[in-house]
mmCIF file of C-alpha atoms and ligand atoms in Angstrom:
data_model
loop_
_atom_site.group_PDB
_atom_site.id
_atom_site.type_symbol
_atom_site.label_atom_id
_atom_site.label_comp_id
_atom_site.label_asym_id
_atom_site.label_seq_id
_atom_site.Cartn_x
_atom_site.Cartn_y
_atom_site.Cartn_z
ATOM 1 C CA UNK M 11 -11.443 64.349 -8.683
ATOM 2 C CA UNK M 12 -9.751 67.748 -9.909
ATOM 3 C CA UNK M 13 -6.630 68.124 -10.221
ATOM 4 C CA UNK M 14 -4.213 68.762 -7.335
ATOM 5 C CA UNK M 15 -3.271 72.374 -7.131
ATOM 6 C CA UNK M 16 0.280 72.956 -7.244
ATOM 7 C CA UNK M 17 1.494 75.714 -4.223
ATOM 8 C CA UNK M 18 5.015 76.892 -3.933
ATOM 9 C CA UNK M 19 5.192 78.232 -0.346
ATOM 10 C CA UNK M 20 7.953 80.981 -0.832
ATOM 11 C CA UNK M 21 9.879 82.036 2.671
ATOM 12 C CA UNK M 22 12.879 84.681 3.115
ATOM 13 C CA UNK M 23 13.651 82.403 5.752
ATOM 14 C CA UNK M 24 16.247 85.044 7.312
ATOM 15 C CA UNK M 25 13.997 85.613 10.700
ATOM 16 C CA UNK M 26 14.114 81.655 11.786
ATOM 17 C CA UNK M 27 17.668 81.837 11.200
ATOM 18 C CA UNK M 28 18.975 84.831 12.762
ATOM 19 C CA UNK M 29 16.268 85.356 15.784
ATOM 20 C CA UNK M 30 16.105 82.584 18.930
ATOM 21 C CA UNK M 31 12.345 83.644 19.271
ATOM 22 C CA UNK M 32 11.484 83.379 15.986
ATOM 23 C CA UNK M 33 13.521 79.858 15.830
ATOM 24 C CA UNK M 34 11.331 78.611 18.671
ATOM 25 C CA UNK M 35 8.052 79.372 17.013
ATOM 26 C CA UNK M 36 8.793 78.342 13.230
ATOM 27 C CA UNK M 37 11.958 76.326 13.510
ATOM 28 C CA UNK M 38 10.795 74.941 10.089
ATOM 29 C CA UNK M 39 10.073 78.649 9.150
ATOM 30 C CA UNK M 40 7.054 79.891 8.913
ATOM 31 C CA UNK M 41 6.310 77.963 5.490
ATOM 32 C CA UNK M 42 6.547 75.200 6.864
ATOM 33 C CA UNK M 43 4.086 75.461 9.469
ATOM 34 C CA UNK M 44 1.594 76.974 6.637
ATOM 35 C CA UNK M 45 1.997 74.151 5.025
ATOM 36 C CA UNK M 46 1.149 71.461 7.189
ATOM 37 C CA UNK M 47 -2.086 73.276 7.389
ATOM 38 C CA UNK M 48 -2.576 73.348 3.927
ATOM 39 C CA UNK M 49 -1.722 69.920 3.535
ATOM 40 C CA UNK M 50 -4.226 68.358 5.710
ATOM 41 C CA UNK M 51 -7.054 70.087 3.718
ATOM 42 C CA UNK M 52 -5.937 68.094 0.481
ATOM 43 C CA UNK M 53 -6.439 68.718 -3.120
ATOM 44 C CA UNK M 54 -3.028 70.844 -2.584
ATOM 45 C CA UNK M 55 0.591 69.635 -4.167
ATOM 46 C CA UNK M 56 3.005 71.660 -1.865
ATOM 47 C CA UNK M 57 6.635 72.600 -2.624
ATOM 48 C CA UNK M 58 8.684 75.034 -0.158
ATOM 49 C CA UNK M 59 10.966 77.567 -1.572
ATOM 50 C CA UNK M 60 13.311 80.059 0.574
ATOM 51 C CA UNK M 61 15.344 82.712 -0.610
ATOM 52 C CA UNK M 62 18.392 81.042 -0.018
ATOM 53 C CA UNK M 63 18.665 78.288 -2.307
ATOM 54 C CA UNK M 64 19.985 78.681 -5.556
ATOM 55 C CA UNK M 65 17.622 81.252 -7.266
ATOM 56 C CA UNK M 66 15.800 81.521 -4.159
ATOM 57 C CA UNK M 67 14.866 77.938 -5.152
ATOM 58 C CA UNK M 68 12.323 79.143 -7.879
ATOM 59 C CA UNK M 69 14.180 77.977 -10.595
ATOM 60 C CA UNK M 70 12.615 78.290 -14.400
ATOM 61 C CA UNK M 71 11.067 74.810 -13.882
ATOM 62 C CA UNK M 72 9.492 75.743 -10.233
ATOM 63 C CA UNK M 73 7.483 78.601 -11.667
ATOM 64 C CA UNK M 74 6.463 76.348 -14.773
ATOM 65 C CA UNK M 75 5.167 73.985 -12.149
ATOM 66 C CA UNK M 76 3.456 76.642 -9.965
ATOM 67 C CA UNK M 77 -0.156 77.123 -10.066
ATOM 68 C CA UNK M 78 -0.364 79.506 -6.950
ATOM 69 C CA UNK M 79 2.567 81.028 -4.639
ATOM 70 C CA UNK M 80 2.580 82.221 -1.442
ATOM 71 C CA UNK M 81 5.092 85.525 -0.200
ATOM 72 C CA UNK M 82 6.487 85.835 2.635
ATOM 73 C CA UNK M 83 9.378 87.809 3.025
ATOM 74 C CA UNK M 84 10.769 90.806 5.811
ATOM 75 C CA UNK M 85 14.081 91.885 6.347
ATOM 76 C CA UNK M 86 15.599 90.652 3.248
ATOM 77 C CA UNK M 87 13.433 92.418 0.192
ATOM 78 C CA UNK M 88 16.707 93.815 -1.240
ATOM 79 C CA UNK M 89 18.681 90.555 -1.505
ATOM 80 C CA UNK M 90 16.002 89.218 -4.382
ATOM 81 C CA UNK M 91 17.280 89.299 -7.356
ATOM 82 C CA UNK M 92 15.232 91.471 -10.174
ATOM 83 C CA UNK M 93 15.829 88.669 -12.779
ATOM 84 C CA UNK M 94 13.568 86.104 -10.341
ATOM 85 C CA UNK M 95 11.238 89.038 -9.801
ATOM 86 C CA UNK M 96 10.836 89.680 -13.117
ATOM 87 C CA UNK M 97 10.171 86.221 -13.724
ATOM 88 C CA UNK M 98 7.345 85.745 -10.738
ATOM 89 C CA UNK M 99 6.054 88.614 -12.465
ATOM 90 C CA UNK M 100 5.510 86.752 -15.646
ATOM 91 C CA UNK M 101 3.915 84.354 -14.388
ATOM 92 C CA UNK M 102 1.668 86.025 -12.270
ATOM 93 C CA UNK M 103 0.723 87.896 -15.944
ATOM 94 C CA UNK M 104 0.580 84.388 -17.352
ATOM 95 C CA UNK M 105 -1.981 82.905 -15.184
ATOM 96 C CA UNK M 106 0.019 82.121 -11.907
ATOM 97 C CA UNK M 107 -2.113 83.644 -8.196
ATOM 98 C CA UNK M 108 0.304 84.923 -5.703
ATOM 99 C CA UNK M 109 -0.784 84.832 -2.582
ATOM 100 C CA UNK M 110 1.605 88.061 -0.061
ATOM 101 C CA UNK M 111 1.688 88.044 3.214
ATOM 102 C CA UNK M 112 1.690 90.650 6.028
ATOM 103 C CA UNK M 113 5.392 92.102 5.871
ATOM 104 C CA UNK M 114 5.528 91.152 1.385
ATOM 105 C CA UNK M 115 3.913 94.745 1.326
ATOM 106 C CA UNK M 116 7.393 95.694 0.659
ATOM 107 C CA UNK M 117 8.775 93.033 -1.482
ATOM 108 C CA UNK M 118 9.856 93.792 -5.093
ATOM 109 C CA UNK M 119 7.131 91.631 -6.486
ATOM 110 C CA UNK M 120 3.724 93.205 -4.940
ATOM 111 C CA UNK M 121 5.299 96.323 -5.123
ATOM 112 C CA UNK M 122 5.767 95.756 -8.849
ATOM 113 C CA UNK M 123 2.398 94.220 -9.343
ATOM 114 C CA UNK M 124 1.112 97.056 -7.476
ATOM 115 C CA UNK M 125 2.802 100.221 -8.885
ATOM 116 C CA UNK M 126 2.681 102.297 -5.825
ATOM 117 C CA UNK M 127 5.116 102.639 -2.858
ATOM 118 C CA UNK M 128 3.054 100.158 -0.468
ATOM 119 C CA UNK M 129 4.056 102.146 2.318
ATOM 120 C CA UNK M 130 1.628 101.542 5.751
ATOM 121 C CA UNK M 131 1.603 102.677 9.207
ATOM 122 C CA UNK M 132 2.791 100.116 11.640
ATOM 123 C CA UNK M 133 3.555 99.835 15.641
ATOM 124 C CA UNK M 134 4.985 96.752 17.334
ATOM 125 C CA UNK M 135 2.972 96.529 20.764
ATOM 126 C CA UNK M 136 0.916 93.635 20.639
ATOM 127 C CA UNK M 137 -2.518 95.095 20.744
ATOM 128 C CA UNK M 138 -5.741 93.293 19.222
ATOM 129 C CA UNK M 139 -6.761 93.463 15.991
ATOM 130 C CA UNK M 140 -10.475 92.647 14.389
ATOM 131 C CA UNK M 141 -10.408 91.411 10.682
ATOM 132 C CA UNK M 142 -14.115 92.333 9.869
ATOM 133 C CA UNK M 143 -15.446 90.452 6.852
ATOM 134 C CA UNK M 144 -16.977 93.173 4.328
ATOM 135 C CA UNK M 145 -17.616 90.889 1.636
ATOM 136 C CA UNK M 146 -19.303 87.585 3.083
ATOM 137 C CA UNK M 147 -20.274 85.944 -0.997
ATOM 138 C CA UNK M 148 -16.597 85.632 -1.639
ATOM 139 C CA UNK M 149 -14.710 82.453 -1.478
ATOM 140 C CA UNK M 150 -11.942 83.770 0.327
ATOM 141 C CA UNK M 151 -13.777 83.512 3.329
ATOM 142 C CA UNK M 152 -15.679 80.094 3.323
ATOM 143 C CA UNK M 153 -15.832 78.855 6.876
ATOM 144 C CA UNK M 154 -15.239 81.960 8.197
ATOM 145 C CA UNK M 155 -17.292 84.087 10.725
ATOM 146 C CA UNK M 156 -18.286 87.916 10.398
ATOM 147 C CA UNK M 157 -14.528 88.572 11.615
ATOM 148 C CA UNK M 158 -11.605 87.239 12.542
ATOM 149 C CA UNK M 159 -10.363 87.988 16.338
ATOM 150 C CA UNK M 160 -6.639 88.043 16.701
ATOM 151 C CA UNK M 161 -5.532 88.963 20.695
ATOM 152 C CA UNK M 162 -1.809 90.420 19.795
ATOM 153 C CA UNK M 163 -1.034 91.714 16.654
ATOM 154 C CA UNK M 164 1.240 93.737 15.273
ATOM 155 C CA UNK M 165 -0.436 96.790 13.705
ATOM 156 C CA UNK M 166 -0.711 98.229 10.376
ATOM 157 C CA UNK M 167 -2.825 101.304 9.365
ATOM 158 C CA UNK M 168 -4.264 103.284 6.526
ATOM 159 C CA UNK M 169 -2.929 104.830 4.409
ATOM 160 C CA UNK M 170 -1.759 101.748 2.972
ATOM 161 C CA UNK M 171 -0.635 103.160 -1.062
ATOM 162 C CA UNK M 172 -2.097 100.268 -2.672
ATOM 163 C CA UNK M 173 -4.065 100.402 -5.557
ATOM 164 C CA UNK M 174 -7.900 100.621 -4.927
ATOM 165 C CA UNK M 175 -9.079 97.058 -4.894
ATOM 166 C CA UNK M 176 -10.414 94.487 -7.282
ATOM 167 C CA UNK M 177 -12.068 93.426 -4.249
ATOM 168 C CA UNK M 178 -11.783 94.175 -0.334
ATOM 169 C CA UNK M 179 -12.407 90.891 1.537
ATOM 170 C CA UNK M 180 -11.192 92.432 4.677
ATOM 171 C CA UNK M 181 -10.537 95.358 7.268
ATOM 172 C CA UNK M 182 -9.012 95.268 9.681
ATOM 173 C CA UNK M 183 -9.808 97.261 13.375
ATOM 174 C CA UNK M 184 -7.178 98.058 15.928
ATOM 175 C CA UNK M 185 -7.255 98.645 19.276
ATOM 176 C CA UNK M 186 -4.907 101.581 18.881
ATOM 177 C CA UNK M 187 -6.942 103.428 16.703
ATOM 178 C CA UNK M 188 -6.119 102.364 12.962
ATOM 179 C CA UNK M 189 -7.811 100.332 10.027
ATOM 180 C CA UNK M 190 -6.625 98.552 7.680
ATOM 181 C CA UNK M 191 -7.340 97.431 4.163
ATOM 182 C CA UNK M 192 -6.361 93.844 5.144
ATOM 183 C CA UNK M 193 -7.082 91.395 2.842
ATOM 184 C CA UNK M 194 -7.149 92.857 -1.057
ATOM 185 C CA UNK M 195 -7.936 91.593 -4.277
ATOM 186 C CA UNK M 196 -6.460 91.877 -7.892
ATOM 187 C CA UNK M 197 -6.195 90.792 -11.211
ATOM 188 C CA UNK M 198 -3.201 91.294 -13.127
ATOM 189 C CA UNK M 199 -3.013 90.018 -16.430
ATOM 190 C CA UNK M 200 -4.499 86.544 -16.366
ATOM 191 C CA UNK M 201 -3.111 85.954 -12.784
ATOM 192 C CA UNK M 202 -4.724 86.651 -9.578
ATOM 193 C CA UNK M 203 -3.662 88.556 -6.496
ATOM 194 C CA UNK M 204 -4.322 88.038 -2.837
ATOM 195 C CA UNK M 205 -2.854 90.405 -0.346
ATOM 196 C CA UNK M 206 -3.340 89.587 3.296
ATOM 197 C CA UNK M 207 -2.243 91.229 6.588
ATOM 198 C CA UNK M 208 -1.916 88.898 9.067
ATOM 199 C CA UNK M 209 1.131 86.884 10.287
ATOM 200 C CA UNK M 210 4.348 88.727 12.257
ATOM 201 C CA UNK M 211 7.827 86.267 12.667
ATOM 202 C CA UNK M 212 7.612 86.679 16.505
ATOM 203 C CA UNK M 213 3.934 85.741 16.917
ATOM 204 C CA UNK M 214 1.740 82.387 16.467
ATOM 205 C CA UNK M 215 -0.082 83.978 14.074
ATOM 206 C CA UNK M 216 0.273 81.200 11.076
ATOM 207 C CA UNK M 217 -1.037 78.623 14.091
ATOM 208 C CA UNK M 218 -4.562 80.304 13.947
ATOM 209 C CA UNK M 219 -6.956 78.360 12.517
ATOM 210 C CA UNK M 220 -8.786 80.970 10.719
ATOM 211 C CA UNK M 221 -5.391 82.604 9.548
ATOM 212 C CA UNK M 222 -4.501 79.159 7.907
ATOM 213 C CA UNK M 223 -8.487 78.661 6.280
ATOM 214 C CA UNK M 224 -8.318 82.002 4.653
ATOM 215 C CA UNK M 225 -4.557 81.399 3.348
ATOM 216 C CA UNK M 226 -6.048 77.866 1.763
ATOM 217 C CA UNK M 227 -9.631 79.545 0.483
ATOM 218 C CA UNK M 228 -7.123 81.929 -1.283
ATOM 219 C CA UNK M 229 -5.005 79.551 -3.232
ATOM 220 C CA UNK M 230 -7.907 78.374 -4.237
ATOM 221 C CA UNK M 231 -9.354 81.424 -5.548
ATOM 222 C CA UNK M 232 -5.948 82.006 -7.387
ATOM 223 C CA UNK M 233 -5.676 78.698 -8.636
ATOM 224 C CA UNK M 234 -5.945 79.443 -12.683
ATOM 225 C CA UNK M 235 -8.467 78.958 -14.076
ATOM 226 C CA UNK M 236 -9.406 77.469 -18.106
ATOM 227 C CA UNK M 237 -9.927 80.912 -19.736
ATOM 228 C CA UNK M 238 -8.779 81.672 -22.820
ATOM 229 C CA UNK M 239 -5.045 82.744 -23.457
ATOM 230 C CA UNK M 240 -5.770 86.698 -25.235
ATOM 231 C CA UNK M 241 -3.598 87.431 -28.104
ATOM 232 C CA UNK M 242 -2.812 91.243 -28.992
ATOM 233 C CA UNK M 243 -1.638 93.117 -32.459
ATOM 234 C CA UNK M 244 -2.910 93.849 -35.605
ATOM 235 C CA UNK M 245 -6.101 91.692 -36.675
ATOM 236 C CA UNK M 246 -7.889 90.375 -39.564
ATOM 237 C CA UNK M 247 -11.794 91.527 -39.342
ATOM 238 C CA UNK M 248 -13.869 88.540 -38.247
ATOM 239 C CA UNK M 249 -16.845 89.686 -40.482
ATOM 240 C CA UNK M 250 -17.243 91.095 -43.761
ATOM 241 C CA UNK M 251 -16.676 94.390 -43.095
ATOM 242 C CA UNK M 252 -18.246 97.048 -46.114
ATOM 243 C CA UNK M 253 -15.375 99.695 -45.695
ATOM 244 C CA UNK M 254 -15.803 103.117 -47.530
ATOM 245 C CA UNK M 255 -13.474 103.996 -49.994
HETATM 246 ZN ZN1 ZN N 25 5.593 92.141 11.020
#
């Protein structure tokens, strides 16, 4: 059997606290109810992390026992401290896949990863949304259908200042009008990246089935893989090289 891989559901955690409708739909937060998802699949060794706990409980040890982490944060991008980002941002170069979700456009770490602003149009009305599959080989979207159907959404639209793509899995249609580059692919270093739209802290959105199988076909894809470690600097020739004098 392989080996379990180990997820490290990271949740700002400020929403379920502060917000009676957001309580009522993820009183365990929203990693929570990701999780229980996740868990049920199996092959997955899940920790929860918020960004209250003592260095937003990804202590050195955490991320040295992280194989793939998941972002979700809102309101709060500000209060995370640069030393942890700097840190998920290691390890993400070392190997680690980070998984960000909808409103982690704007956290420190994707935006690092990224390089660009991140910035998106958005409007809070509740309108449907089609996630249209564009790339139906990849194995981000086992199990799924040609698209994903989600009734009330929150909406984000182009431009989104990303980066161009590894790999577009998704976009998204709106009714309003927009599209959206919705679920993206990188590499960074040895790590790989997953950015996807959906989810919104007053909405059921991390109850949809489909939301949840594309969340656990990503960690998958980001789990690391064997490759080799690269090493960088001055080198030795490997042949016998005749050099001109
Ligand atoms: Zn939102």
């Amino acid at each position: 059997m392989a080996k379990a891989i180990r997820v490290t559901l990271w949740n700002e955690g400020r929403h379920e606290k502060l917000h009676d409708a957001v309580k009522k739909l993820y009183p365990d937060g929203m990693h929570k109810t990701i999780a229980t998802y996740i868990e049920k699949q199996g092959g997955f060794k899940i920790r929860l992390a918020e960004l209250d706990q003592p260095q937003h409980g990804l202590t050195d040890k955490v991320l040295a026992d992280t194989d793939v982490m998941t972002w979700w944060g809102h309101m709060a991008h500000g209060d995370v401290k640069d030393e942890i980002v700097d840190k998920v941002h290691q390890r993400v170069l070392e190997g680690m896949g980070l998984i960000v979700l909808h409103s982690g456009h704007f956290s420190k770490i994707f935006k690092k990863l990224m390089g660009t602003s991140c910035d998106l149009k958005w409007r809070e009305i509740g309108e449907k949304e089609r996630l249209w599959v564009i790339e139906p080989g990849h194995p981000i979207v086992d199990g799924i259908g040609e698209y994903i159907e989600l009734p009330h959404t929150e909406m984000y639209g182009e431009r989104f200042d990303i980066p161009a793509p590894d790999t577009l899995v998704f976009v998204s249609w709106f009714q309003g009008g927009e599209v959206f580059r919705s679920g993206c692919c990188y590499h960074r270093g040895r790590g790989k990246i997953f950015y996807f739209r959906p989810g919104h802290e007053t909405l059921p959105i991390y109850y949809n089935e489909q939301v949840l199988r594309v969340i656990a076909n990503a960690i998958r894809w980001a789990a690391p893989g064997d490759g080799p470690v690269p090493s960088f600097g001055n080198k030795k020739p490997l042949e016998k090289v005749e050099t001109k004098e």
